[in-house]
Coordinates of C-alpha atoms and ligand atoms in Angstrom, one line a residue:
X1 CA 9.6 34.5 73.3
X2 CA 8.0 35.7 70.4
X3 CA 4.3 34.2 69.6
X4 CA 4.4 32.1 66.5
X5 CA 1.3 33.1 64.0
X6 CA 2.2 30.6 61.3
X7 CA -0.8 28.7 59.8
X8 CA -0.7 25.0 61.5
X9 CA -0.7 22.3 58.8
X10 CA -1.4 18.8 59.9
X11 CA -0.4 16.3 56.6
X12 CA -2.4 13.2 57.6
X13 CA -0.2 10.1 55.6
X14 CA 3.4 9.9 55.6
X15 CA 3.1 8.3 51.8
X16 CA 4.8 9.7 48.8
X17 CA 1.8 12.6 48.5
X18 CA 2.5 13.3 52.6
X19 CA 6.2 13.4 52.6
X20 CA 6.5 15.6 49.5
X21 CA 4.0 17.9 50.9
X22 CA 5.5 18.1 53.9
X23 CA 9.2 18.5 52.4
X24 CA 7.6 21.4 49.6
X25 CA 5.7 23.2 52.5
X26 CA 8.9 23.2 55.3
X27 CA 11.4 24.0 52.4
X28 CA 9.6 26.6 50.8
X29 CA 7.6 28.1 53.0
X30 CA 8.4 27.6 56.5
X31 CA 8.0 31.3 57.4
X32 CA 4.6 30.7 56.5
X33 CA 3.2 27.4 57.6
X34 CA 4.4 25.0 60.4
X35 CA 4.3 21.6 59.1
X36 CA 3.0 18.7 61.6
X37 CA 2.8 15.1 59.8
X38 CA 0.9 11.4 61.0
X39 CA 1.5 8.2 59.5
X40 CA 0.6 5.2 60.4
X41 CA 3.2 2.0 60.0
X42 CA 0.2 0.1 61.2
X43 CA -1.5 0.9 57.7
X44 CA 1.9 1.7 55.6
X45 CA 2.1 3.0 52.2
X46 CA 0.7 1.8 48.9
X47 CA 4.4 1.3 48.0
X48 CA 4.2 1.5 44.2
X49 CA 4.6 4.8 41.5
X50 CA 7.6 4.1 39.9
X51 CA 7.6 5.8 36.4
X52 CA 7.4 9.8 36.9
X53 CA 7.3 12.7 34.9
X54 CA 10.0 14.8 34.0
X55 CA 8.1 17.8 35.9
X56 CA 9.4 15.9 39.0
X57 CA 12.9 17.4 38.0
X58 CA 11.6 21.1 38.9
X59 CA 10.6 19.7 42.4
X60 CA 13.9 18.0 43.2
X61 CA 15.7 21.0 42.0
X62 CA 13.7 23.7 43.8
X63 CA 13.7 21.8 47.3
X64 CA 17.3 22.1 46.7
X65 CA 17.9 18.1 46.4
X66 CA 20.9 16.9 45.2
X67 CA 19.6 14.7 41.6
X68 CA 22.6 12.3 42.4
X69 CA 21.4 11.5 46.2
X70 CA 17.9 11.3 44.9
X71 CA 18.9 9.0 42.3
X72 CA 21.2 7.0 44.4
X73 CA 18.5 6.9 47.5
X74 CA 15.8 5.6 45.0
X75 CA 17.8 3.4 43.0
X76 CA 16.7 5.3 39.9
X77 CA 17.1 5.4 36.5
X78 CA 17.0 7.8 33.5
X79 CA 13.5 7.8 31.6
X80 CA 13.2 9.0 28.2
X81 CA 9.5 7.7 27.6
X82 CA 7.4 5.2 27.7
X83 CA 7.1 2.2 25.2
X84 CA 3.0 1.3 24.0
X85 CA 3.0 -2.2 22.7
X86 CA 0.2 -3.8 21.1
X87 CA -2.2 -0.6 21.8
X88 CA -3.2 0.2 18.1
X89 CA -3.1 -3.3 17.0
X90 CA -1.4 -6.5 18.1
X91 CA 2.3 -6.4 17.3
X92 CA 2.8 -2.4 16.3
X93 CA 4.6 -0.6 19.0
X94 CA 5.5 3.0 19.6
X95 CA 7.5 5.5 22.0
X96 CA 5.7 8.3 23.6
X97 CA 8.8 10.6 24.6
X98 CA 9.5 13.5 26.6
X99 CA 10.0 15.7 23.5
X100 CA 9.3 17.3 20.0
X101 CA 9.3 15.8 16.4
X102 CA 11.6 17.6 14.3
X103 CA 11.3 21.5 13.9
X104 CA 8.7 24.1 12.9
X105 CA 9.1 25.3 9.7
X106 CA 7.9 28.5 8.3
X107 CA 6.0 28.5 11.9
X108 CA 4.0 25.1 10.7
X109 CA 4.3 22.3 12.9
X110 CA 6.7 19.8 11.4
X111 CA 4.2 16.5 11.9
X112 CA 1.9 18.2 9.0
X113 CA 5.0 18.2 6.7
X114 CA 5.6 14.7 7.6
X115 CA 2.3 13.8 7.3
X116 CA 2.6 15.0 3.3
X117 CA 5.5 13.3 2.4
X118 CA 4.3 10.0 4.3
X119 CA 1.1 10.0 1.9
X120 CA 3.4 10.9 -1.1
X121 CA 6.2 8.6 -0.5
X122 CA 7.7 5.9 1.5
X123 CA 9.8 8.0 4.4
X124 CA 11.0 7.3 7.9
X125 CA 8.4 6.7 10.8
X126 CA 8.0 9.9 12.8
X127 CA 9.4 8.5 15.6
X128 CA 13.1 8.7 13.5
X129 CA 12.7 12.4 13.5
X130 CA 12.6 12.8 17.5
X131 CA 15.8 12.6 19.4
X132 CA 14.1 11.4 22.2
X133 CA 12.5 8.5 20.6
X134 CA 15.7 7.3 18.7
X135 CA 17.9 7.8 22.3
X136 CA 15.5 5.6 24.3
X137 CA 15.0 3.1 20.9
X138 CA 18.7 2.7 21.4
X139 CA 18.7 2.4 24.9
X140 CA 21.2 5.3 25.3
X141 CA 21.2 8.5 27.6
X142 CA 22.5 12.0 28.3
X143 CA 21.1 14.7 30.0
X144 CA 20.3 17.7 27.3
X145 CA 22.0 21.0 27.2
X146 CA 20.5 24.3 28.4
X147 CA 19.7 25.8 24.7
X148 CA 16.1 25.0 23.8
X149 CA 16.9 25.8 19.8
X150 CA 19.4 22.8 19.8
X151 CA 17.7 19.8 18.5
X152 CA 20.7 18.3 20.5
X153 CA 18.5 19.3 23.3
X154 CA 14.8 18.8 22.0
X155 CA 14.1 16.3 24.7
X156 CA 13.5 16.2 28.5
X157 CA 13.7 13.2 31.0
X158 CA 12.2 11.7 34.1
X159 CA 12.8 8.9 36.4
X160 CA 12.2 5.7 37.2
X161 CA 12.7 4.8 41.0
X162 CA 11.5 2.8 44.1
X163 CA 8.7 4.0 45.5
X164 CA 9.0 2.8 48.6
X165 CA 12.1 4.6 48.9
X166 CA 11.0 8.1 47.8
X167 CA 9.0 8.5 51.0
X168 CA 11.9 8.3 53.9
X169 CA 14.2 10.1 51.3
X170 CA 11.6 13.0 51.7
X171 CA 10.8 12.6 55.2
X172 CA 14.9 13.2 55.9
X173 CA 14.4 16.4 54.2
X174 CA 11.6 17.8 55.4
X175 CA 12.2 16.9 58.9
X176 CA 15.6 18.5 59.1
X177 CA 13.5 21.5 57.6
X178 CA 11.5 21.7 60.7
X179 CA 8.3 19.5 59.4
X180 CA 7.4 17.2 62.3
X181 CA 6.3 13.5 62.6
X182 CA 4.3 11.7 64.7
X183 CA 3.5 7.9 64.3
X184 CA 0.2 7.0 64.8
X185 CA -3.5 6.4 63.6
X186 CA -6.0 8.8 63.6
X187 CA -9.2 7.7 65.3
X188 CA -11.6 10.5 65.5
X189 CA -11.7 13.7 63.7
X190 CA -12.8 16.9 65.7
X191 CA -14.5 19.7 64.2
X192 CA -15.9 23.5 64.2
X193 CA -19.6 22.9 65.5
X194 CA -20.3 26.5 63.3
X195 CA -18.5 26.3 59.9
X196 CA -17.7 22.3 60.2
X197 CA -14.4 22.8 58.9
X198 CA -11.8 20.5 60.9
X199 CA -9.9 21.3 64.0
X200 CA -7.8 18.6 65.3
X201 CA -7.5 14.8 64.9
X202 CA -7.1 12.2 67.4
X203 CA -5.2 9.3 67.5
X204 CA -5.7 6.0 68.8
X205 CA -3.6 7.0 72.0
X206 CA -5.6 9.8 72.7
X207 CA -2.9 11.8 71.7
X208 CA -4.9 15.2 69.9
X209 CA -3.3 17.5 67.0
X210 CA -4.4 20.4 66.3
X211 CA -4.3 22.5 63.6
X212 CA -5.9 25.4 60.9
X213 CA -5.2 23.3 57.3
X214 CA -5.4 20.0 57.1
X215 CA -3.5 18.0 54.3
X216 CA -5.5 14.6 53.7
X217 CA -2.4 12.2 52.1
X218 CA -4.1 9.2 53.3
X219 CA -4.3 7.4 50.6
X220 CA -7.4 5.7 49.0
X221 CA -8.9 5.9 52.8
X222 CA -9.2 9.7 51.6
X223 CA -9.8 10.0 55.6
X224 CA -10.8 13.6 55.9
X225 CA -11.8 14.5 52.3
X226 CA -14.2 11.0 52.1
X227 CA -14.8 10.5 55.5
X228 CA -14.9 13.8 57.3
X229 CA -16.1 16.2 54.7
X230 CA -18.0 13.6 52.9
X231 CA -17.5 15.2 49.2
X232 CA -18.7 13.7 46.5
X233 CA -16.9 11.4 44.0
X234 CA -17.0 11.7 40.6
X235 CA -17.1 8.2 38.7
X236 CA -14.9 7.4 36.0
X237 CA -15.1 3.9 35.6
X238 CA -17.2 3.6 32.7
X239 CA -14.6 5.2 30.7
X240 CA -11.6 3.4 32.3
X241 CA -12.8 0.5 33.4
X242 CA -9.3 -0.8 35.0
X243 CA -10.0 -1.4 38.5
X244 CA -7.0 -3.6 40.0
X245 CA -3.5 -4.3 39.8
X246 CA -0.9 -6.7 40.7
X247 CA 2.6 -5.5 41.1
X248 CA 5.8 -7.6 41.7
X249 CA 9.6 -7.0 41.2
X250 CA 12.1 -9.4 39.5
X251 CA 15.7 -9.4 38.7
X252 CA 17.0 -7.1 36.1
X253 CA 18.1 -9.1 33.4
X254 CA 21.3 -9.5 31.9
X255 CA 22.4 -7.2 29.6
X256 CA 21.2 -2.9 29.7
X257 CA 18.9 -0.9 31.4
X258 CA 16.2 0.6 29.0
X259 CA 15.5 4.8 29.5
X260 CA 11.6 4.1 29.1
X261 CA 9.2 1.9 30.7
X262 CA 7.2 -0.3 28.7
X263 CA 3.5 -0.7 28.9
X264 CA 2.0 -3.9 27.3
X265 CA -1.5 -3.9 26.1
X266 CA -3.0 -7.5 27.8
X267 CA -6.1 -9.2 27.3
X268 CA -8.2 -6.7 29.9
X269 CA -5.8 -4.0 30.3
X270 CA -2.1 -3.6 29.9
X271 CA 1.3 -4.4 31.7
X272 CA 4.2 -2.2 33.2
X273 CA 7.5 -3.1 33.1
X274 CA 10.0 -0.3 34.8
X275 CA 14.3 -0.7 35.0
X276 CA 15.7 0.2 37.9
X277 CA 19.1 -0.1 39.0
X278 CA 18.4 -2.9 41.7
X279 CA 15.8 -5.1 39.9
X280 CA 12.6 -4.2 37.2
X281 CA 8.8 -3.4 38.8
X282 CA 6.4 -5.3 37.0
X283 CA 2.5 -4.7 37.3
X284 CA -0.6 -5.9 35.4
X285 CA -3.3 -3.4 35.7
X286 CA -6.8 -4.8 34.8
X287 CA -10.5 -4.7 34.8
X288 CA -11.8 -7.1 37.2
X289 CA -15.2 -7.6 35.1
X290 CA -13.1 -9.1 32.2
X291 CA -10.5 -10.8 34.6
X292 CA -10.1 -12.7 37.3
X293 CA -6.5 -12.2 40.2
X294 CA -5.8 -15.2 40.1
X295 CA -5.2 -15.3 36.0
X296 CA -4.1 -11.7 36.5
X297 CA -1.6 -13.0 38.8
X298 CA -0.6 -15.7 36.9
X299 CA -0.1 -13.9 33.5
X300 CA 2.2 -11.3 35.3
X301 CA 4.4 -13.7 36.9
X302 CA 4.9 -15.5 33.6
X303 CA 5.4 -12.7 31.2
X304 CA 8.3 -11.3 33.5
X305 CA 11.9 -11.6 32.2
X306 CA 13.8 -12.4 35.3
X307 CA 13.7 -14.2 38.7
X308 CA 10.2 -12.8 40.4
X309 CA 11.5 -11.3 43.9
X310 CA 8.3 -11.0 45.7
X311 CA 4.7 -12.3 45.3
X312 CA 2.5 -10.5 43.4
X313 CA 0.6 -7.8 45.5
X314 CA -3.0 -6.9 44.8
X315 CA -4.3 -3.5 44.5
X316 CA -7.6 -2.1 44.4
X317 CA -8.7 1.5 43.2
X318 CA -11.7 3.2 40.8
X319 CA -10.6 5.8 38.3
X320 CA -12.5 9.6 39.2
X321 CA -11.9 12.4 41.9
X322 CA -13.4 14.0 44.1
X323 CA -15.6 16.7 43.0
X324 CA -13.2 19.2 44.8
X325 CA -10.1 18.2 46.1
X326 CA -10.8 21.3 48.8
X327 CA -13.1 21.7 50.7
X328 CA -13.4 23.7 54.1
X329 CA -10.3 23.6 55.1
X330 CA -9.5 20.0 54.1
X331 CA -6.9 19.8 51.0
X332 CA -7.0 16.7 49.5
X333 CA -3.5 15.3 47.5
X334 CA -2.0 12.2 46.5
X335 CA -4.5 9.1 46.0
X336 CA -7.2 10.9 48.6
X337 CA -8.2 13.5 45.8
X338 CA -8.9 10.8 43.2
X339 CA -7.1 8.2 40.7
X340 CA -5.7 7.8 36.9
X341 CA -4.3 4.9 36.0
X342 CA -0.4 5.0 36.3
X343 CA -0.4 4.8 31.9
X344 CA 1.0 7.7 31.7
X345 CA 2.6 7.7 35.0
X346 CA 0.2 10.8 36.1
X347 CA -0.3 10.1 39.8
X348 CA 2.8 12.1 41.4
X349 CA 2.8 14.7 38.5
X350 CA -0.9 15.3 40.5
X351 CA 0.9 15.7 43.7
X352 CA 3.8 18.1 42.4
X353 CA 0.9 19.8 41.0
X354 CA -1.8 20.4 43.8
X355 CA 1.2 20.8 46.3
X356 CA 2.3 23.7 43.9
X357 CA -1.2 25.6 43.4
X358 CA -1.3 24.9 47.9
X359 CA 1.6 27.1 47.9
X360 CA 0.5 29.4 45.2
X361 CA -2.7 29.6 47.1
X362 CA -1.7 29.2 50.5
X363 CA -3.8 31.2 53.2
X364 CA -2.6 34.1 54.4
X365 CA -4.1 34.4 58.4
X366 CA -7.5 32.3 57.3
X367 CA -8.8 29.9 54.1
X368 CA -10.8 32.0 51.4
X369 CA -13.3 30.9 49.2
X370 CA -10.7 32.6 46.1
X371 CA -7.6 30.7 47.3
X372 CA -10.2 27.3 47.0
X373 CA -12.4 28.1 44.3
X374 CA -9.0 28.7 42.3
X375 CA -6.8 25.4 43.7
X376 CA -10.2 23.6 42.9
X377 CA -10.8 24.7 39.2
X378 CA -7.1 24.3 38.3
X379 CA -7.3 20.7 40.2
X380 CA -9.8 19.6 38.2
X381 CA -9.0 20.8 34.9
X382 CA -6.0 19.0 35.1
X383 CA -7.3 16.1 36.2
X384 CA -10.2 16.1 32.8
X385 CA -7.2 16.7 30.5
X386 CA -6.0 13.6 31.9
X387 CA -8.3 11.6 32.0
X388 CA -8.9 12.2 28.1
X389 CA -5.8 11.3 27.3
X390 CA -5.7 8.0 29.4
X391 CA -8.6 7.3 27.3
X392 CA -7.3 8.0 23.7
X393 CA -4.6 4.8 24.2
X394 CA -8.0 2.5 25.3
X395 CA -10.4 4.2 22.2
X396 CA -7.8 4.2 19.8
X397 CA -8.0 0.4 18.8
X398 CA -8.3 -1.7 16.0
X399 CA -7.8 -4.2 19.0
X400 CA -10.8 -6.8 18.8
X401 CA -9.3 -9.9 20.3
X402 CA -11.0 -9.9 23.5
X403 CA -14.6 -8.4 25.3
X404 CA -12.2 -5.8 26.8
X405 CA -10.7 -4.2 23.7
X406 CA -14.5 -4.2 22.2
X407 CA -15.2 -2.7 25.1
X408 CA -13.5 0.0 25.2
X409 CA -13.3 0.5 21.1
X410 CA -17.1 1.2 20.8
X411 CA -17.9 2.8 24.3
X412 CA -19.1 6.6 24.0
X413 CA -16.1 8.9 24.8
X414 CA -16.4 12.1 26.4
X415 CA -17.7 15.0 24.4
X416 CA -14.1 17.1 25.4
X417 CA -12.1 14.0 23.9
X418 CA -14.2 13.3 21.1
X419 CA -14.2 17.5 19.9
X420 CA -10.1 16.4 19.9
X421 CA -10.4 13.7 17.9
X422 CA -12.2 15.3 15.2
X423 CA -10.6 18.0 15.2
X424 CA -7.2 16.2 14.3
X425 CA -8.7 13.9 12.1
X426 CA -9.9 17.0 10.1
X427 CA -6.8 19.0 10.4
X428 CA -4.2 17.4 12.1
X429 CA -4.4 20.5 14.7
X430 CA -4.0 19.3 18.5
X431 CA -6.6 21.3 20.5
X432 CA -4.2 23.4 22.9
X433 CA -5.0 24.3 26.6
X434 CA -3.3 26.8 28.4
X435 CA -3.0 24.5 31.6
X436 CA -2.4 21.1 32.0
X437 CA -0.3 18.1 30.7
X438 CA 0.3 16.2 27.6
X439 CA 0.7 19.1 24.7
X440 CA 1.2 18.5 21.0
X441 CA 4.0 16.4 20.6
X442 CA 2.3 14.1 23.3
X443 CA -1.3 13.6 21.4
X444 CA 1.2 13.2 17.9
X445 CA 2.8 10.4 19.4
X446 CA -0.3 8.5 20.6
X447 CA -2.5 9.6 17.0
X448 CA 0.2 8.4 15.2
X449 CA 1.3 5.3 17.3
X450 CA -2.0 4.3 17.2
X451 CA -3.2 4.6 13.7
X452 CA -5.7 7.8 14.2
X453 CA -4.3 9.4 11.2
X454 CA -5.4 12.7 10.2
X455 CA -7.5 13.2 6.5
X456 CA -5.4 16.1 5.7
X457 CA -2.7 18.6 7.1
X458 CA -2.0 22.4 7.2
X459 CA -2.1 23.7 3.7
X460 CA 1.0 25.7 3.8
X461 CA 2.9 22.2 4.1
X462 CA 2.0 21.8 1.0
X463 CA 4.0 24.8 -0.2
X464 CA 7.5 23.8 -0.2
X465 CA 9.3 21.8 -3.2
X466 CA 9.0 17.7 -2.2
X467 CA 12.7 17.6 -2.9
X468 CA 13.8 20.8 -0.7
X469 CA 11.8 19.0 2.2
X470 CA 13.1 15.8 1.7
X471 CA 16.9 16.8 2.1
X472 CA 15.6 19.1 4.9
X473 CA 13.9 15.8 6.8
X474 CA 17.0 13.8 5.5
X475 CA 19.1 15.9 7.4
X476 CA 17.3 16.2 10.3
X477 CA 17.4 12.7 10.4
X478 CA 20.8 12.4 10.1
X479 CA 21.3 15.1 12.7
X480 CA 19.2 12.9 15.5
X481 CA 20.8 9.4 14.1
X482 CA 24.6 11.3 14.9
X483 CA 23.7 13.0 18.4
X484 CA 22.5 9.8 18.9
X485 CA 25.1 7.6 18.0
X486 CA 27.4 10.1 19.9
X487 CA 25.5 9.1 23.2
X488 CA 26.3 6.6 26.0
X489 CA 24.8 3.3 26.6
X490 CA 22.2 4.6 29.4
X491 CA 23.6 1.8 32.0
X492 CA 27.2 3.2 31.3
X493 CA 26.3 6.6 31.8
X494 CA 24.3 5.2 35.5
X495 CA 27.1 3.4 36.2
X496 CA 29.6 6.6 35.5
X497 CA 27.0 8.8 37.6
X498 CA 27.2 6.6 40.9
Ligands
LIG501 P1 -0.3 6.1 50.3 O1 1.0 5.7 49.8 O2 -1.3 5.0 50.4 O3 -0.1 6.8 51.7 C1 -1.2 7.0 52.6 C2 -0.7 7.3 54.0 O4 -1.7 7.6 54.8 C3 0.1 6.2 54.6 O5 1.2 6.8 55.3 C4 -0.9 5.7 55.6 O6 -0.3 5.0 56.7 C5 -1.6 6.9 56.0 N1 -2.9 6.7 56.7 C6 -4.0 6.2 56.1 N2 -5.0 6.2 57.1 C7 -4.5 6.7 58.2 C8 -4.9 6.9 59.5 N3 -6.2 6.6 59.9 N4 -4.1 7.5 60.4 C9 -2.8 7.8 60.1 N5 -2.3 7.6 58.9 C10 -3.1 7.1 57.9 N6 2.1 7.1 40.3 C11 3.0 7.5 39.4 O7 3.3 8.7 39.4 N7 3.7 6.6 38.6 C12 3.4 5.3 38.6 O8 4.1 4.6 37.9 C13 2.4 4.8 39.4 N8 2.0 3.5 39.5 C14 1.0 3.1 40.2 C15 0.5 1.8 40.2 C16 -0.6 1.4 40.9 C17 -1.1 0.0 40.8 C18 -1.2 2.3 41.8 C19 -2.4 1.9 42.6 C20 -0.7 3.6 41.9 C21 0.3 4.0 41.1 N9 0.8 5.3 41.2 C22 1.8 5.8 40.3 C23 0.2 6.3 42.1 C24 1.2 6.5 43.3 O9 1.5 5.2 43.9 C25 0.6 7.4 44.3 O10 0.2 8.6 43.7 C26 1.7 7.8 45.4 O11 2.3 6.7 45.9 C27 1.0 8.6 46.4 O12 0.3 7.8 47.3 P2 -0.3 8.5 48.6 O13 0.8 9.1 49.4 O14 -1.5 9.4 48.2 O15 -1.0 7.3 49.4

């Protein structure tokens, strides 16, 4: 029998972070790593991270998943964007969508064109020039064609799904890929008297795993990355000072199923509300210094619009990471690297990500200082662009009805978010980054939704005739208003799907 030199990887946490790990590495690599996973039923699973990314797409598609099995397994739904209510200022509400405003013209972005005619005349928000804001506004859906130039196709789409059904979906997939499981909890942690990096865990049975990577999905624990290697954590809380949740289902309403979820800025934080096919997941995320659970509790279970399923659950985190997510040969993903605030539904877009710089990095015979100096600096420059963003839709206030909104309307920003902000209030330019989430259209929607509005715009959009741009945005208009008028109800097309 022929020796088998793959590189041992021991996922410890059989959570969403774990199982898609596991699935990514046995699908995609399995001549290269063997894939050995622990989870514990004694601890379980966070069990929420509903609202996803549309980037979650490429992953079910390149392990090969079948999108309706997916869907169907995780009682999903189609998500266009996500709804910011009472952000700005009480009572305003926008749509942050996965997609562009309008078109280029002359190669000028079209927001500084829209930005002209808005100061010289009354015109349409610039939400009506986005197909994927006036789809979701209607509550209707359709997946987009392949050609990028068709504004019939300027938007993209997540989804919206039970969380605590992602996990076993995975785990089906990646075990009939070879990945395997054992149930149980890790007690000690063994490792390398020399170079300290880790060698095998042992579990509360005295059972013992060996192995040469070692994937810490443990959760907030953050077993091996906290515990074991003891690295550092870097402390956001001062800019977002959310620092609980409570989460709890209710009956879908009567009536559709929105493409979007809704965030609702509270008192001392905000609320999610996410469709699914089987019932809507509601959560209040707050800062305990400004509120207490028991009034958290009690606001979420009376703002929600249908029959609570559950009791509320409480959940307690920090926003920050760890200084480096590797270390040794420790690889930290999922909730053990660090923690964002699910605003913009981040958290398993940072999974997809670090799982797909492991493979782009993975070692070949031994771990090298490149492969984890360069998984490390992308990690973390991801997780700063973030992290700026989250804090734009806090900043960005006239909000002054409670100690929380003063809060976080006068605190100091950081000096990477605040060279943004000027910069687009001077120019109406969004600083660009060559890696990393949330790219123009994204900052456009959360500017403009929140009343940062830029002084001025690009010159050239000055150049065109007012009337020739007019019928060109009246047009464009139009265009979106038809495609979307041509679209089904998004419960009909769910329904039709399944
Ligand atoms: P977990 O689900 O906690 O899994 C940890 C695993 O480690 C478990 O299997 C556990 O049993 C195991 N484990 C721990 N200790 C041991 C041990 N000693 N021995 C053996 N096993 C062990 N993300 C989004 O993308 N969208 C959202 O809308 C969203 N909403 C969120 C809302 C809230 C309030 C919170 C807190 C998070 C939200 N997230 C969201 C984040 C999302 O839930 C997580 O990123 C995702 O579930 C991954 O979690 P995980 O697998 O890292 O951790």
């Amino acid at each position: 029998m022929e020796a088998d030199h793959r590189i041992r990887v021991v996922v410890v946490g059989g959570g969403t972070a774990g199982w898609m790990t596991a699935a990514a590495l046995a699908t995609l690599i399995p001549g290269a790593a063997r894939v050995h996973l622990v989870e514990s039923a004694e601890i379980g699973i966070v069990g929420v991270g509903e609202a996803t990314l549309p980037h979650l797409r490429a992953f079910v598609t390149r392990l090969g998943i079948d999108e309706a099995a997916f869907m169907a397994a995780t009682n999903a739904t189609f998500k266009l964007g996500i709804e910011f209510r009472d952000f700005g200022a009480i009572g305003e509400r926008y749509i942050h969508p996965f997609g562009t405003y309008g078109r280029p013209l002359a190669g000028v972005g079209f927001h500084h064109y829209w930005l002209r005619r808005d100061r010289e005349a009354t015109i349409p928000p610039i939400g009506a020039f986005s197909l994927g804001v006036a789809a979701a506004a209607d509550h209707r859906f359709a997946r987009p064609g392949d050609d990028p130039d068709d504004l019939a196709n300027s938007y993209g789409y997540a989804y919206q799904c039970d969380a605590t059904r992602f996990a076993p979906f995975l785990r089906a997939h990646a075990e009939a890929r070879g990945a395997v499981r054992t149930e149980g909890t890790v007690a000690t942690v063994e490792r390398h008297p020399e170079n300290g990096d880790v060698t095998a865990i042992v579990l509360t049975d005295g059972s013992r795993i060996e192995g040469d990577l070692f994937i810490d999905c443990s959760g907030f624990r953050a077993l091996l990355i906290g515990g074991t290697m003891d690295e550092a954590w870097e402390d956001w809380s001062h800019w977002l000072p959310c620092d609980r949740a409570v989460a709890a289902p209710c009956a879908s309403p009567e009536g559709g199923i929105e493409p979007y979820t809704r965030a609702t800025a509270m008192p001392a934080g905000w609320r999610w509300r996410i469709p699914l096919t089987h019932r809507v997941g509601n959560g209040y995320v707050y800062a305990s210094a400004f509120l207490s659970d028991t009034d958290a509790m009690d606001t979420l279970v009376g703002s929600m619009e249908g029959r609570p399923l559950a009791d509320p659950r409480l959940l307690r985190f920090r926003a920050g990471r760890r200084r480096r997510s590797w270390v040794g040969n420790v690889l930290a993903v999922g909730l053990a690297s660090g923690f964002l605030e699910p605003l913009e539904s981040t958290s398993i877009y940072l999974v997809q990500m670090a799982i797909t710089q492991l493979i782009e990095h993975f070692p070949n015979i031994r771990v090298t200082n490149t492969d984890r100096d360069g998984f490390n600096a992308l990690v973390d420059g991801e997780y700063d662009r973030i992290r700026d963003f989250l804090i734009l839709h806090y900043h960005a206030t006239r909000r002054d009805d409670s100690p929380f909104w003063n809060h976080v309307r006068t605190m100091a920003i950081p000096a990477s978010l605040a060279e943004k902000m000027a910069l687009w209030r001077q120019t109406a330019q969004v600083s660009q980054y060559r890696h990393g989430l949330f790219l123009e259209p994204s900052w456009i929607a959360v500017y403009l939704g929140q009343g940062v509005v830029p002084e001025g715009w690009d010159p050239r959009a000055d150049l065109p005739d007012a009337a020739a741009l007019d019928r060109a945005m009246t047009a464009l208009h139009d265009g979106i208003a038809a495609t979307v008028s041509g679209m089904p109800d998004h419960a009909a097309y769910l329904a039709a799907a399944a």
